[in-house]
Coordinates of C-alpha atoms in Angstrom, one line a residue:
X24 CA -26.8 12.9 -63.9
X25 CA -24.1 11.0 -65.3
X26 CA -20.6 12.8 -65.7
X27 CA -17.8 12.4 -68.4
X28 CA -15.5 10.0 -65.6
X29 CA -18.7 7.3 -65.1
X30 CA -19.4 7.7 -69.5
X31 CA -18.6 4.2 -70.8
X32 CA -14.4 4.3 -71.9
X33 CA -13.8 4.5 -75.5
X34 CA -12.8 1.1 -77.5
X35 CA -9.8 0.5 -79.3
X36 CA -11.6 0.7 -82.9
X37 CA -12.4 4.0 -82.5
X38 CA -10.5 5.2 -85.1
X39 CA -11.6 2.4 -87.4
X40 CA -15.2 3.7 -86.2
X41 CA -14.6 7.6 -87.0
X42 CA -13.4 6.3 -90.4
X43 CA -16.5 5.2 -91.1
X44 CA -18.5 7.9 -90.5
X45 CA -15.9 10.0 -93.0
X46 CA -13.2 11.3 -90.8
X47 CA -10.6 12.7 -92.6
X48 CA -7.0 10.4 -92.4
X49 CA -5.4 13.9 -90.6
X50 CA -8.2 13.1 -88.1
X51 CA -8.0 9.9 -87.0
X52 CA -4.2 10.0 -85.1
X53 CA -6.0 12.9 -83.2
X54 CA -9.4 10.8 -82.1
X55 CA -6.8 7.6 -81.1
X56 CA -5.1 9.8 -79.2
X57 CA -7.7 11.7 -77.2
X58 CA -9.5 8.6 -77.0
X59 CA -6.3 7.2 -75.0
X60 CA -5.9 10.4 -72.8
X61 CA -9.7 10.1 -71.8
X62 CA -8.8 6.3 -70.8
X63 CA -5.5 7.4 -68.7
X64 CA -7.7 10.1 -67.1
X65 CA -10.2 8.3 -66.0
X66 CA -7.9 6.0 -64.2
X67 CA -5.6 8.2 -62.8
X68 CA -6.4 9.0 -58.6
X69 CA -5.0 11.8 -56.6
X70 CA -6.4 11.0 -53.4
X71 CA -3.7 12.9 -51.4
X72 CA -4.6 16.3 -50.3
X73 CA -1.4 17.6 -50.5
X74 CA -0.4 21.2 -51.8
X75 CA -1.6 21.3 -55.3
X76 CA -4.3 18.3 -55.1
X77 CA -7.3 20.1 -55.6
X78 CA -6.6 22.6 -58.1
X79 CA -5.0 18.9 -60.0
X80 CA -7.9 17.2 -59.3
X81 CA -10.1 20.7 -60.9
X82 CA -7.8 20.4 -63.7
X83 CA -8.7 16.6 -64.6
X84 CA -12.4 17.3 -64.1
X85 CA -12.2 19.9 -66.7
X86 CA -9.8 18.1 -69.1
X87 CA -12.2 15.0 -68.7
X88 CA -15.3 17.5 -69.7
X89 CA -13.4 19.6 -72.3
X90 CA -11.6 16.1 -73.8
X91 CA -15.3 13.9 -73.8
X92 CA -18.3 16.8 -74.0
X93 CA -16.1 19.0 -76.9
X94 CA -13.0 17.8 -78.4
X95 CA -14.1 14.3 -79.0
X96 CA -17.4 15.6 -80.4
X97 CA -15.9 17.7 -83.2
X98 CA -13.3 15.6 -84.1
X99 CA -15.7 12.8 -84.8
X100 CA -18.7 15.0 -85.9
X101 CA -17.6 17.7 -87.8
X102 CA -20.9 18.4 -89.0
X103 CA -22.2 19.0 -85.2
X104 CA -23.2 23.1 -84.6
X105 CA -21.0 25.2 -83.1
X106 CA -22.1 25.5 -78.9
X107 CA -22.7 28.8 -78.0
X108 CA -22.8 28.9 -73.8
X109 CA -24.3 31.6 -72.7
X110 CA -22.6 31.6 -69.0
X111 CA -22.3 34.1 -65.9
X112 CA -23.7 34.8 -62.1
X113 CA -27.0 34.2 -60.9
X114 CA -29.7 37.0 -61.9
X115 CA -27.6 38.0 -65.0
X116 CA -30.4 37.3 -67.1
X117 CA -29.2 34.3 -69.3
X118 CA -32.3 31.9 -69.0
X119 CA -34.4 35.2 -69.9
X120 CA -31.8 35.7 -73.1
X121 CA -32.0 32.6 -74.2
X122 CA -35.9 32.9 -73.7
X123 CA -35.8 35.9 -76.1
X124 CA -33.9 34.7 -78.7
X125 CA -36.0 31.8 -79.2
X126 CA -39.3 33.6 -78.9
X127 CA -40.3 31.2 -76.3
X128 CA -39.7 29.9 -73.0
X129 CA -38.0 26.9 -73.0
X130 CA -35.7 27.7 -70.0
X131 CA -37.1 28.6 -66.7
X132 CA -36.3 32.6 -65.2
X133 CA -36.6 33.9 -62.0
X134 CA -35.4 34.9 -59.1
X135 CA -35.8 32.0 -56.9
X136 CA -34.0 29.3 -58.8
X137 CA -35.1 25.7 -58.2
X138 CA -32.8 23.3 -56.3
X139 CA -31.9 21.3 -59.5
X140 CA -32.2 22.9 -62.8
X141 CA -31.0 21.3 -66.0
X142 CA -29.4 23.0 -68.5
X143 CA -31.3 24.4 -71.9
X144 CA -29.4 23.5 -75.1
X145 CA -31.5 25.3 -78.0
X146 CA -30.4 24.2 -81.4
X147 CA -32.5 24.0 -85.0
X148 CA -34.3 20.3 -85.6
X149 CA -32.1 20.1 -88.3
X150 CA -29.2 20.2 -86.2
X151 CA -30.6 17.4 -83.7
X152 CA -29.5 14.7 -85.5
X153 CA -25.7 15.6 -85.4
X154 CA -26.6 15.9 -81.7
X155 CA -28.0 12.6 -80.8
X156 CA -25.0 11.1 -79.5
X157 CA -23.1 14.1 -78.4
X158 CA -22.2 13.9 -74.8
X159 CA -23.4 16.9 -74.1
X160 CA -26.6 16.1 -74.1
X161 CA -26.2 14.2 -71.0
X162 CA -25.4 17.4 -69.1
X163 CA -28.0 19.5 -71.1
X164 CA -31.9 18.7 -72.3
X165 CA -32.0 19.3 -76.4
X166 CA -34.8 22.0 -77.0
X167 CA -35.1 22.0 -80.8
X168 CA -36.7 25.4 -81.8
X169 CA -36.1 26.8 -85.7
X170 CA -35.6 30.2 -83.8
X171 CA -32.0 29.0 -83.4
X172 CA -29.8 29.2 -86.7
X173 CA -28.6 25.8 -88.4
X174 CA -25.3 25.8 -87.5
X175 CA -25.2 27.0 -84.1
X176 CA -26.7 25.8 -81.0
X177 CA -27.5 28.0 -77.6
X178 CA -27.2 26.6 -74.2
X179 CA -28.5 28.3 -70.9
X180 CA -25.7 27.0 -68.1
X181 CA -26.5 27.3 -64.7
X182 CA -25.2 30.3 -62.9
X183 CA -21.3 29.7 -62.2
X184 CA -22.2 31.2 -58.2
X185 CA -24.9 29.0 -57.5
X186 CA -25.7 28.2 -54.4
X187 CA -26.4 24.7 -55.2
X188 CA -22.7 22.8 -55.6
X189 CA -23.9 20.8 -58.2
X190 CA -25.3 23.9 -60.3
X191 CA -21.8 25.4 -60.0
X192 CA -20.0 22.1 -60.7
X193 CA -22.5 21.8 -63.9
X194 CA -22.0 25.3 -65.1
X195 CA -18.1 25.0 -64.6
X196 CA -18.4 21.5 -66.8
X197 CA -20.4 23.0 -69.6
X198 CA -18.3 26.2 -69.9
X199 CA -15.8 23.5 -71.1
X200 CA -18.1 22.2 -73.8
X201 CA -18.5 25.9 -75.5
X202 CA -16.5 26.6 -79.1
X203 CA -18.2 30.5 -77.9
X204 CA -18.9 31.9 -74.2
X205 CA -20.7 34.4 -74.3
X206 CA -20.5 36.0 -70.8
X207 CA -23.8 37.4 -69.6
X208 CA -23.6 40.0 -67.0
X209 CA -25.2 43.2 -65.7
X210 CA -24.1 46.9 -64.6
X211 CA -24.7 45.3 -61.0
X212 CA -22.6 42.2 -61.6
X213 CA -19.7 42.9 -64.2
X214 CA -16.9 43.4 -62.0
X215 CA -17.8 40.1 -59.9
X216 CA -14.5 37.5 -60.0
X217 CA -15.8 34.4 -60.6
X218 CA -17.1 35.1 -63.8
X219 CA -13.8 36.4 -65.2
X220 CA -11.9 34.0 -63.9
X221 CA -13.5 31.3 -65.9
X222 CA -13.5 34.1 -68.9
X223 CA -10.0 34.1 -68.6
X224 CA -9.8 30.5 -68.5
X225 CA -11.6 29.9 -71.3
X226 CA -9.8 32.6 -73.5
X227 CA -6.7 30.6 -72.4
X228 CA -7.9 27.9 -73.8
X229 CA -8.6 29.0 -77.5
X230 CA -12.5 29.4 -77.0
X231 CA -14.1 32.5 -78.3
X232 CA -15.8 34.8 -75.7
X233 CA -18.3 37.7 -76.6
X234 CA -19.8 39.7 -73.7
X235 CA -23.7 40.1 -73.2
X236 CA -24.3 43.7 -70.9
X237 CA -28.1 43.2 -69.7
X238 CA -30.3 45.5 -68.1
X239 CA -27.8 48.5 -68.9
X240 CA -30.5 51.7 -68.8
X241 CA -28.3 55.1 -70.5
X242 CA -27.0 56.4 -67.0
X243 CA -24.2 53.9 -67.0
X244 CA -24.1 51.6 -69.9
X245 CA -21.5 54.2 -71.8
X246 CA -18.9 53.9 -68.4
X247 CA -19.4 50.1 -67.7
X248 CA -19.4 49.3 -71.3
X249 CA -15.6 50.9 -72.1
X250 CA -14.6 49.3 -68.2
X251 CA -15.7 46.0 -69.7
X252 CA -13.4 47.0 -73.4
X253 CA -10.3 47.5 -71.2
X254 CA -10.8 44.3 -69.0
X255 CA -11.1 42.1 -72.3
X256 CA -8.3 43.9 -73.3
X257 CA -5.9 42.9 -70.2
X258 CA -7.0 39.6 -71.1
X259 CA -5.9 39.7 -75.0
X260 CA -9.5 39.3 -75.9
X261 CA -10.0 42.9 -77.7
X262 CA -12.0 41.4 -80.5
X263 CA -14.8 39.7 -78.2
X264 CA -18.0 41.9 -79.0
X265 CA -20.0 43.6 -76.6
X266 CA -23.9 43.5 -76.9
X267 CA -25.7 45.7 -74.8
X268 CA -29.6 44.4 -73.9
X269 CA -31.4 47.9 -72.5
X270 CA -32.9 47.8 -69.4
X271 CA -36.8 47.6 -70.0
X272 CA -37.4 47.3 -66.2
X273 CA -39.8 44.7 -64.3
X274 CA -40.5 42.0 -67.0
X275 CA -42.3 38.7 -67.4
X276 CA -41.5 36.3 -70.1
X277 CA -39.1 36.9 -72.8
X278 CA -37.8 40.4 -74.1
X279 CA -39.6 42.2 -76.6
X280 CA -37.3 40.9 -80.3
X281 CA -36.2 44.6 -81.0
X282 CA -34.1 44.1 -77.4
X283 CA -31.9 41.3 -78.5
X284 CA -32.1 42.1 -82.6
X285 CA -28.5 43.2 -82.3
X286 CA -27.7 39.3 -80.3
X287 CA -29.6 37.4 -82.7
X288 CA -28.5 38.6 -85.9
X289 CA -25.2 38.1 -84.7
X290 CA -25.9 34.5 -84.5
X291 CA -27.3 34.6 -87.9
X292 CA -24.3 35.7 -89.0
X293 CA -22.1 33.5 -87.2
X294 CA -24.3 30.2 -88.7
X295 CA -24.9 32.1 -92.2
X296 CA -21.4 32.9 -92.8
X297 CA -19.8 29.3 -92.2
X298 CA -18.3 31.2 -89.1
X299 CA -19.4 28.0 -86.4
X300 CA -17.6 25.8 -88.9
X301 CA -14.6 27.8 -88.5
X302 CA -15.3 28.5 -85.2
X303 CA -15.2 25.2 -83.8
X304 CA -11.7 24.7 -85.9
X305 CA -10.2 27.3 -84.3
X306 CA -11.4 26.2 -81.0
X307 CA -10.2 22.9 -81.1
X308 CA -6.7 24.0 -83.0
X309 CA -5.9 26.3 -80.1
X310 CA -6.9 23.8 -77.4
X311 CA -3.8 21.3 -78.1
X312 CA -1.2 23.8 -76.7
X313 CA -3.4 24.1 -73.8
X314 CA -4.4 20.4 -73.2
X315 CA -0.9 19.5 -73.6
X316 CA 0.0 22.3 -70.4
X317 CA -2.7 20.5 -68.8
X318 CA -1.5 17.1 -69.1
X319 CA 1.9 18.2 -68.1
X320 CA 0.6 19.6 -65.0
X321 CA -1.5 16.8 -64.3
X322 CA 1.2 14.2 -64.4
X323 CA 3.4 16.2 -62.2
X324 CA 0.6 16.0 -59.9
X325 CA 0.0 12.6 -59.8
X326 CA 4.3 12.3 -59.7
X327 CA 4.1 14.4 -56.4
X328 CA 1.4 12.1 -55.0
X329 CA 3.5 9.0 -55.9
X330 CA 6.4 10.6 -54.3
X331 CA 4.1 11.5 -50.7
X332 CA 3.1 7.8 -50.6
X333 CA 6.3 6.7 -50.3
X334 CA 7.2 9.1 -48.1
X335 CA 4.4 7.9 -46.0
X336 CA 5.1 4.7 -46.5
X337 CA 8.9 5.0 -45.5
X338 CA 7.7 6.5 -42.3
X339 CA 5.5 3.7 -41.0
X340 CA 8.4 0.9 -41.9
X341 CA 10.5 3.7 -40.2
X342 CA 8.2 4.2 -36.8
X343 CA 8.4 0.2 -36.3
X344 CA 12.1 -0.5 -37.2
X345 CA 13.2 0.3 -34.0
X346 CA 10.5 -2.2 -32.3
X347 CA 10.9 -4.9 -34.9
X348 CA 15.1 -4.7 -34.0
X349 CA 14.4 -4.3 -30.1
X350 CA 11.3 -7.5 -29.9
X351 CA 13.9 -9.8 -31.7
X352 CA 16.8 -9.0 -29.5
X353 CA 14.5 -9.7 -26.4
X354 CA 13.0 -12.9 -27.4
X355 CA 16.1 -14.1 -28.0
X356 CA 17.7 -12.9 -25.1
X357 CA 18.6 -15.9 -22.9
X358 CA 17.6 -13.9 -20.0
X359 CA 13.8 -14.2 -20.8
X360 CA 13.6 -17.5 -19.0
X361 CA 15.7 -16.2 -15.9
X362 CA 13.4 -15.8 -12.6
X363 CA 9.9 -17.9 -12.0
X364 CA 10.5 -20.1 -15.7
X365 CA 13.8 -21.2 -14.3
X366 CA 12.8 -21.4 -10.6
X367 CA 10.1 -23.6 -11.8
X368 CA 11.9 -25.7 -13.9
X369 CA 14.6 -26.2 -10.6
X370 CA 11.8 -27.1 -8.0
X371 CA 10.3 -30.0 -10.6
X372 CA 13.7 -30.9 -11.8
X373 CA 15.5 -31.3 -8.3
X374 CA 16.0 -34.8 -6.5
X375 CA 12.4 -36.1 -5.7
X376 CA 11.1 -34.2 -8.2
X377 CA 8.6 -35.1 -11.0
X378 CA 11.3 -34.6 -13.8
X379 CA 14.4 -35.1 -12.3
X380 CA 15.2 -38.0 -14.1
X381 CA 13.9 -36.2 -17.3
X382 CA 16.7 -33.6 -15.8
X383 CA 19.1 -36.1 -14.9
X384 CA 19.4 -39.5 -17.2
X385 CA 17.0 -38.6 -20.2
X386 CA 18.3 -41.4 -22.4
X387 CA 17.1 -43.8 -19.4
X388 CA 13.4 -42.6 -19.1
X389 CA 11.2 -45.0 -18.6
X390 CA 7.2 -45.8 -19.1
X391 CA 6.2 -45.8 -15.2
X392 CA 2.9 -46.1 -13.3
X393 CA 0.2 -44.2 -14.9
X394 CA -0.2 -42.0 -12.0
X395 CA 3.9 -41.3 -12.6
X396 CA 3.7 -40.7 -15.6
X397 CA 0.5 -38.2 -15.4
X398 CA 2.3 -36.2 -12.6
X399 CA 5.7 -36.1 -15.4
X400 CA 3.6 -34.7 -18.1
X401 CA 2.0 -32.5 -16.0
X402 CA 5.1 -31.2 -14.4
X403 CA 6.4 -30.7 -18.4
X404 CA 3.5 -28.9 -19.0
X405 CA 3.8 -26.3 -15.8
X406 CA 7.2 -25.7 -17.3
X407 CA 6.4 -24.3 -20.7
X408 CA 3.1 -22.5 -19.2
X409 CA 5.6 -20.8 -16.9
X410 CA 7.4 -19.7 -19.9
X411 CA 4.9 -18.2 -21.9
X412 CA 3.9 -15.5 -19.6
X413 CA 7.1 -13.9 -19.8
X414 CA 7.0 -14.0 -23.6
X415 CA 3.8 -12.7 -23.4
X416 CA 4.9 -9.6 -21.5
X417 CA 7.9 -9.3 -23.9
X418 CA 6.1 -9.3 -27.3
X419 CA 3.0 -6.7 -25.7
X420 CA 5.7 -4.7 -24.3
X421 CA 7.1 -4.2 -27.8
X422 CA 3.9 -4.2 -29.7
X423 CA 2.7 -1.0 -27.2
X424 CA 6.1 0.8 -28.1
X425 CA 5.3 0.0 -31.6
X426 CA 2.0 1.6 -31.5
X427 CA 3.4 4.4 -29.7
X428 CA 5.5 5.2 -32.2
X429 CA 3.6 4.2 -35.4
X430 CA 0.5 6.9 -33.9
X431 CA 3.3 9.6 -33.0
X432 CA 5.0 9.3 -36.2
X433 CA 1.9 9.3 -38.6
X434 CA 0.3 12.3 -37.0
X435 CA 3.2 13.9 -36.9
X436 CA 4.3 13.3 -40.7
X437 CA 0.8 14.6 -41.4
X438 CA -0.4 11.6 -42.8
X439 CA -4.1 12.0 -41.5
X440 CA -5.1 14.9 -42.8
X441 CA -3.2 14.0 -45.9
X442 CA -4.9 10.7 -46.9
X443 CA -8.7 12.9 -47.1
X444 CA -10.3 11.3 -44.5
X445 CA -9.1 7.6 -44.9
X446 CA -9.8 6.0 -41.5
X447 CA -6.7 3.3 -40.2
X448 CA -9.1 0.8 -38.9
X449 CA -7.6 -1.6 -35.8
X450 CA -9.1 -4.5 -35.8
X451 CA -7.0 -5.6 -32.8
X452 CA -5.3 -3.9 -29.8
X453 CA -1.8 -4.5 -28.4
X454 CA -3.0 -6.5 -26.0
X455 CA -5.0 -8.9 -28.7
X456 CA -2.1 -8.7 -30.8
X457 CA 0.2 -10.4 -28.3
X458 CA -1.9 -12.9 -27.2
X459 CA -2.5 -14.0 -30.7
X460 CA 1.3 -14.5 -31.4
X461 CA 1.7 -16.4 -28.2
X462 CA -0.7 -18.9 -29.2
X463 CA 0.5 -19.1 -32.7
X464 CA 3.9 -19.9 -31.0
X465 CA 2.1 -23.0 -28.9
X466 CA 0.2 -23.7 -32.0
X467 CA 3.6 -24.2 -33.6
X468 CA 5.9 -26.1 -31.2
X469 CA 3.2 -28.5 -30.9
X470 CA 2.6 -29.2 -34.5
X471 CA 6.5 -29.8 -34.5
X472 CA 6.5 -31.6 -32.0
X473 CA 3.8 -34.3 -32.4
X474 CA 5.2 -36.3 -35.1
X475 CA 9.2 -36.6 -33.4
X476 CA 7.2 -37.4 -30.1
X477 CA 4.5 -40.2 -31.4
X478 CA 5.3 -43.6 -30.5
X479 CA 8.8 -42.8 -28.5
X480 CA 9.3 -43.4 -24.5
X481 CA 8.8 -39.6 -24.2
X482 CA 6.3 -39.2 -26.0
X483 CA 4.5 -42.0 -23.6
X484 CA 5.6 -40.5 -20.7
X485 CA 5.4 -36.7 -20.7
X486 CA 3.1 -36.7 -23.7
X487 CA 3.2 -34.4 -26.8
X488 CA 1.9 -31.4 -24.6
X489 CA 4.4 -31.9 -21.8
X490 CA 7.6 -32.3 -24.6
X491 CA 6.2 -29.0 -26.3
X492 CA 6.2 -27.4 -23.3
X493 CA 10.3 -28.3 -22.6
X494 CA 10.8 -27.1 -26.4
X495 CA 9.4 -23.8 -25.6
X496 CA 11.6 -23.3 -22.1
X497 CA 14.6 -24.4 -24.1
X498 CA 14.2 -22.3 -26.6
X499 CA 13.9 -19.3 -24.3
X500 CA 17.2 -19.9 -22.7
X501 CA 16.8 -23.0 -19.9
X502 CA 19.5 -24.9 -20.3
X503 CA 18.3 -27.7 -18.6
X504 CA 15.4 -28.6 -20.3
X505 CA 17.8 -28.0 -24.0
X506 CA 20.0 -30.8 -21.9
X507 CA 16.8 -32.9 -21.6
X508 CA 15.5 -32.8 -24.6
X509 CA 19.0 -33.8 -26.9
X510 CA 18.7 -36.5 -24.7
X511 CA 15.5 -37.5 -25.0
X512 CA 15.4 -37.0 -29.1
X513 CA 19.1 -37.3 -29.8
X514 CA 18.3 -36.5 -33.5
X515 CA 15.9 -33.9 -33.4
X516 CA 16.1 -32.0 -30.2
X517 CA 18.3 -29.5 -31.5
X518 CA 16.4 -29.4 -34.2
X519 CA 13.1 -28.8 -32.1
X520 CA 14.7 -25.9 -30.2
X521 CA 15.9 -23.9 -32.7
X522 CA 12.8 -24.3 -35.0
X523 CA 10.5 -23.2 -31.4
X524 CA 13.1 -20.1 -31.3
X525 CA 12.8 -19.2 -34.9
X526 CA 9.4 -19.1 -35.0
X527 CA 9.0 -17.4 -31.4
X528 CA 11.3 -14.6 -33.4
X529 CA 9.2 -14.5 -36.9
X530 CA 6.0 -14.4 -34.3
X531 CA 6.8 -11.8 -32.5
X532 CA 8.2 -9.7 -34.9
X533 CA 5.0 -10.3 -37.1
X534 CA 2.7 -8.6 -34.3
X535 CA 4.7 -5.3 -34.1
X536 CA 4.4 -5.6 -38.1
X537 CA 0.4 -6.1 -37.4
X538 CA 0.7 -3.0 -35.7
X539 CA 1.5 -1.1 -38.6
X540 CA -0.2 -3.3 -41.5
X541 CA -3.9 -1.1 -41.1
X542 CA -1.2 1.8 -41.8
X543 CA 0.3 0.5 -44.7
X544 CA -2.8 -1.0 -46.0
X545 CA -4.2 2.2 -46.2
X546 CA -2.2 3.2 -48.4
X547 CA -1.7 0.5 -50.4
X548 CA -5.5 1.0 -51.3
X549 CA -4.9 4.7 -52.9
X550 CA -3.0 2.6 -55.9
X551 CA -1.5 5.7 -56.9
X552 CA 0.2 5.3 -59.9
X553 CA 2.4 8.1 -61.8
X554 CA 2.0 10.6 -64.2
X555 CA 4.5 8.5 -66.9
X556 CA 0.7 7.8 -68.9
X557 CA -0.4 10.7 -69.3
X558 CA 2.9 12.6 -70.1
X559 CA 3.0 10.8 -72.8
X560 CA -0.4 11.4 -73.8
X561 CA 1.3 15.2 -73.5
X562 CA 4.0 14.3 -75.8
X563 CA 1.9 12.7 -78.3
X564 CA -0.3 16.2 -78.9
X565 CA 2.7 17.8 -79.4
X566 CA 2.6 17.0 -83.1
X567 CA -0.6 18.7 -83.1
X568 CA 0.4 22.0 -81.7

């Protein structure tokens, strides 16, 4: 069944619409306006469950009904009958009430209650039009019946302690809708919470409540009936009438009429006396003080969210600032090429060796033998593989402390429980992680190198592979092959270093970030935004109050 947050958003020419059909001008600043707050509702997320989410997250749902299924309703259709809900816990008798007003049964009684049951709205055929496009009838099937007064219409909500969530959730959504609750109860069930809670709520709210007492045989109507006087007086509803149904015992079908005469001619008098006119504009009159309390609350919620994402999101750029310092001070730590890169580089660059005069006179290299030059290149090559195992170790080193700290950090701030079951999804280990930046590395010393090295003496000799694999040695800290290569490119071996250096840093910074992107990604996709929209809606009903 489709609820007020999937209904289709209002359009701008609403008001130019309710014109139309004869609002009055005081009218039409009050339809723009709840038409906006029903737009800022529906975008606004808490997703957080942090203290105060749910009952925020209550409150929209009911502002969203209350706003789309009532408010919006009268404002535009003043002509629509006043909703009577007849509301309470399960085996109060409402379904066989609403049964016995009508003469008929249009709404199905009983003690086992089927596992989805639509609501009853009973209203006169001459009323149905007005109701055509009321939202309410998308929570509630239209029963037209000329038992019902013109003026008034009757709906049979499911009980508010269903078993079945979406019965409850239903019942809670259309107690919102009513301009009257009438609160159906028994000697058995009076005193049960739940019911007066959302009696309470709704009498906070400016809707009218009357009380239905069912089943109440002469032993105990007199006590529970001044019990149920005081408790609507605690509430400041002393003027809600009480109806008392007698208890006729085991019964099928509706009640006989002389039981519910005293309900029914109440109704009559309600429709007969212009009192559902008046009715509904005391409802909605007294709802803008409420709403706007709502609002209020609401956008403080969704300001408190705000203000935990970015508290999450300081603590993950927090858990990997320590890493992100630490990997940039050891891969730029001339000491990362001390031990078997350096001995390597020695044992091919000595006298006799493949690269000693690379080592020695690289400004006199020559194109040799093919077999010379083969062995050169693949000396150059050995070099820089020697290298990148090292850097490996460094960069998966730090990428582990990152992801240390980055799953410490976040289950200690909370953050899983807080983000409602949001899953960080890894796509890659540390391990992966700095692999991946090592070949990007190689991947980007080459692609440097290849254009400087094409068609030189160098290039010829220890090939594009063997010169890349120099750049990276030199720009971990081996001084020879930085010697070599200034002398081999004397304008852009500098150059090639410092590039290979910069991007090992960038590189292997960027995989202790990867560590923490799932993190932040996360929460990147609540798109929390805060309260600023709808506190202004707030401040625009003011005028109304």
């Amino acid at each position: 069944m489709p609820t007020p947050e999937n209904r289709r958003a209002a359009t701008p020419d609403v008001a130019r619409r309710s014109a139309q059909a004869g609002d009055t001008p005081d009218r039409l600043p009050r339809v723009a306006v709840i038409a906006d707050t029903l737009s800022d509702l529906r975008e606004l997320r808490l997703p957080l469950d942090i203290p105060g989410a749910e009952e925020a997250r209550g409150r929209r749902r009911r502002v969203l009904t209350e706003l789309e299924v009532r408010l919006l309703p009268r404002l535009r259709e003043d002509s629509a009958p006043a909703v009577v809900v007849l509301g309470g816990s399960s085996g109060a008798g409402k379904s066989t009430l609403l049964n016995s007003l009508v003469g008929d049964e249009i709404s199905l009684a009983g003690v086992l209650r089927p596992t989805t049951r639509t609501a009853i709205l009973a209203a006169h055929p001459d009323d149905a039009d007005a109701l055509v496009d009321n939202p309410l009838l998308e929570l509630a099937r239209l029963a037209p019946t000329d038992q019902v007064p013109r003026g008034v219409a009757v709906l049979d909500a499911p009980d508010l302690d269903s078993v079945e969530a979406r019965n409850r959730q239903l019942s809670a959504r259309l107690v919102e809708a009513a301009d009257l609750w009438v609160f159906v109860t028994t000697p058995v069930r009076y005193g049960d919470e739940l019911p007066w809670s959302a009696l309470a709520a709704a009498q906070a709210r400016g809707v009218t409540v009357a009380v239905v007492l069912n089943r109440a045989n002469d032993r105990v109507r007199r006590e529970v009936e001044q019990d149920l006087t005081r408790r609507l007086q605690a509430l400041g509803a002393s003027d809600a009438p009480i109806f008392v149904v007698p208890d006729v015992g085991p019964n099928h079908g509706p009640l006989p009429p002389e039981r519910v005469s005293e309900l029914r001619q109440w109704l009559g008098l309600v429709a007969r006396s212009r009192a559902g006119s008046m009715l509904r504009r005391h409802t909605t009159r007294t709802t803008w003080a409420a709403l706007r309390a709502d609002l209020l609350a609401i956008a403080d919620a969704a300001d408190a969210q705000v203000r935990r994402a970015e508290e999450l999101t300081g603590l993950v750029d927090d858990a990997i600032a320590g890493p992100l310092a630490d990997v940039r001070e050891a891969v730029t730590d001339p000491s990362l090429g001390h031990g078997s890169p350096t001995t390597r580089w020695l044992a091919l660059a000595s006298t006799g060796g493949p690269l000693a005069r690379v080592a020695t006179r690289p400004e006199r290299l020559r194109s040799g033998r093919a077999r010379v030059n083969e062995e050169r290149r693949a000396a150059a090559v050995s070099v820089g593989a020697q290298v990148d195992g090292p850097v490996h170790d460094t960069i998966l080193r730090h990428v582990r402390a990152a992801d240390s700290a980055m799953t410490s950090r976040w289950e200690a701030g909370g953050a899983a429980e807080i983000l409602a079951g949001e899953r960080v999804r890894r796509a890659r280990g540390p391990e992966a992680l700095a692999e991946r930046a090592v070949e990007a590395w190689q991947a980007s010393v080459s692609a440097a190198v290849d254009p400087v090295a094409s068609g030189t003496t160098a290039g010829d000799v220890l090939g594009a592979d063997g010169v890349a694999g120099l750049v990276r040695a030199a720009a971990v800290g081996l001084a020879g092959p930085a010697t070599a290569l200034r002398g081999l490119f004397p304008a852009d071996g500098e150059r090639l270093v410092t590039g290979a250096r910069e991007s090992l840093t960038d590189l292997a910074q960027g995989a202790v970030r990867d560590v923490a992107r799932p993190y932040a990604d996360v929460l990147a996709d609540l798109a929390v935004d805060p309260g600023t929209a709808v506190r202004l809606r707030a401040g625009e009903l003011k005028e109304f109050t």
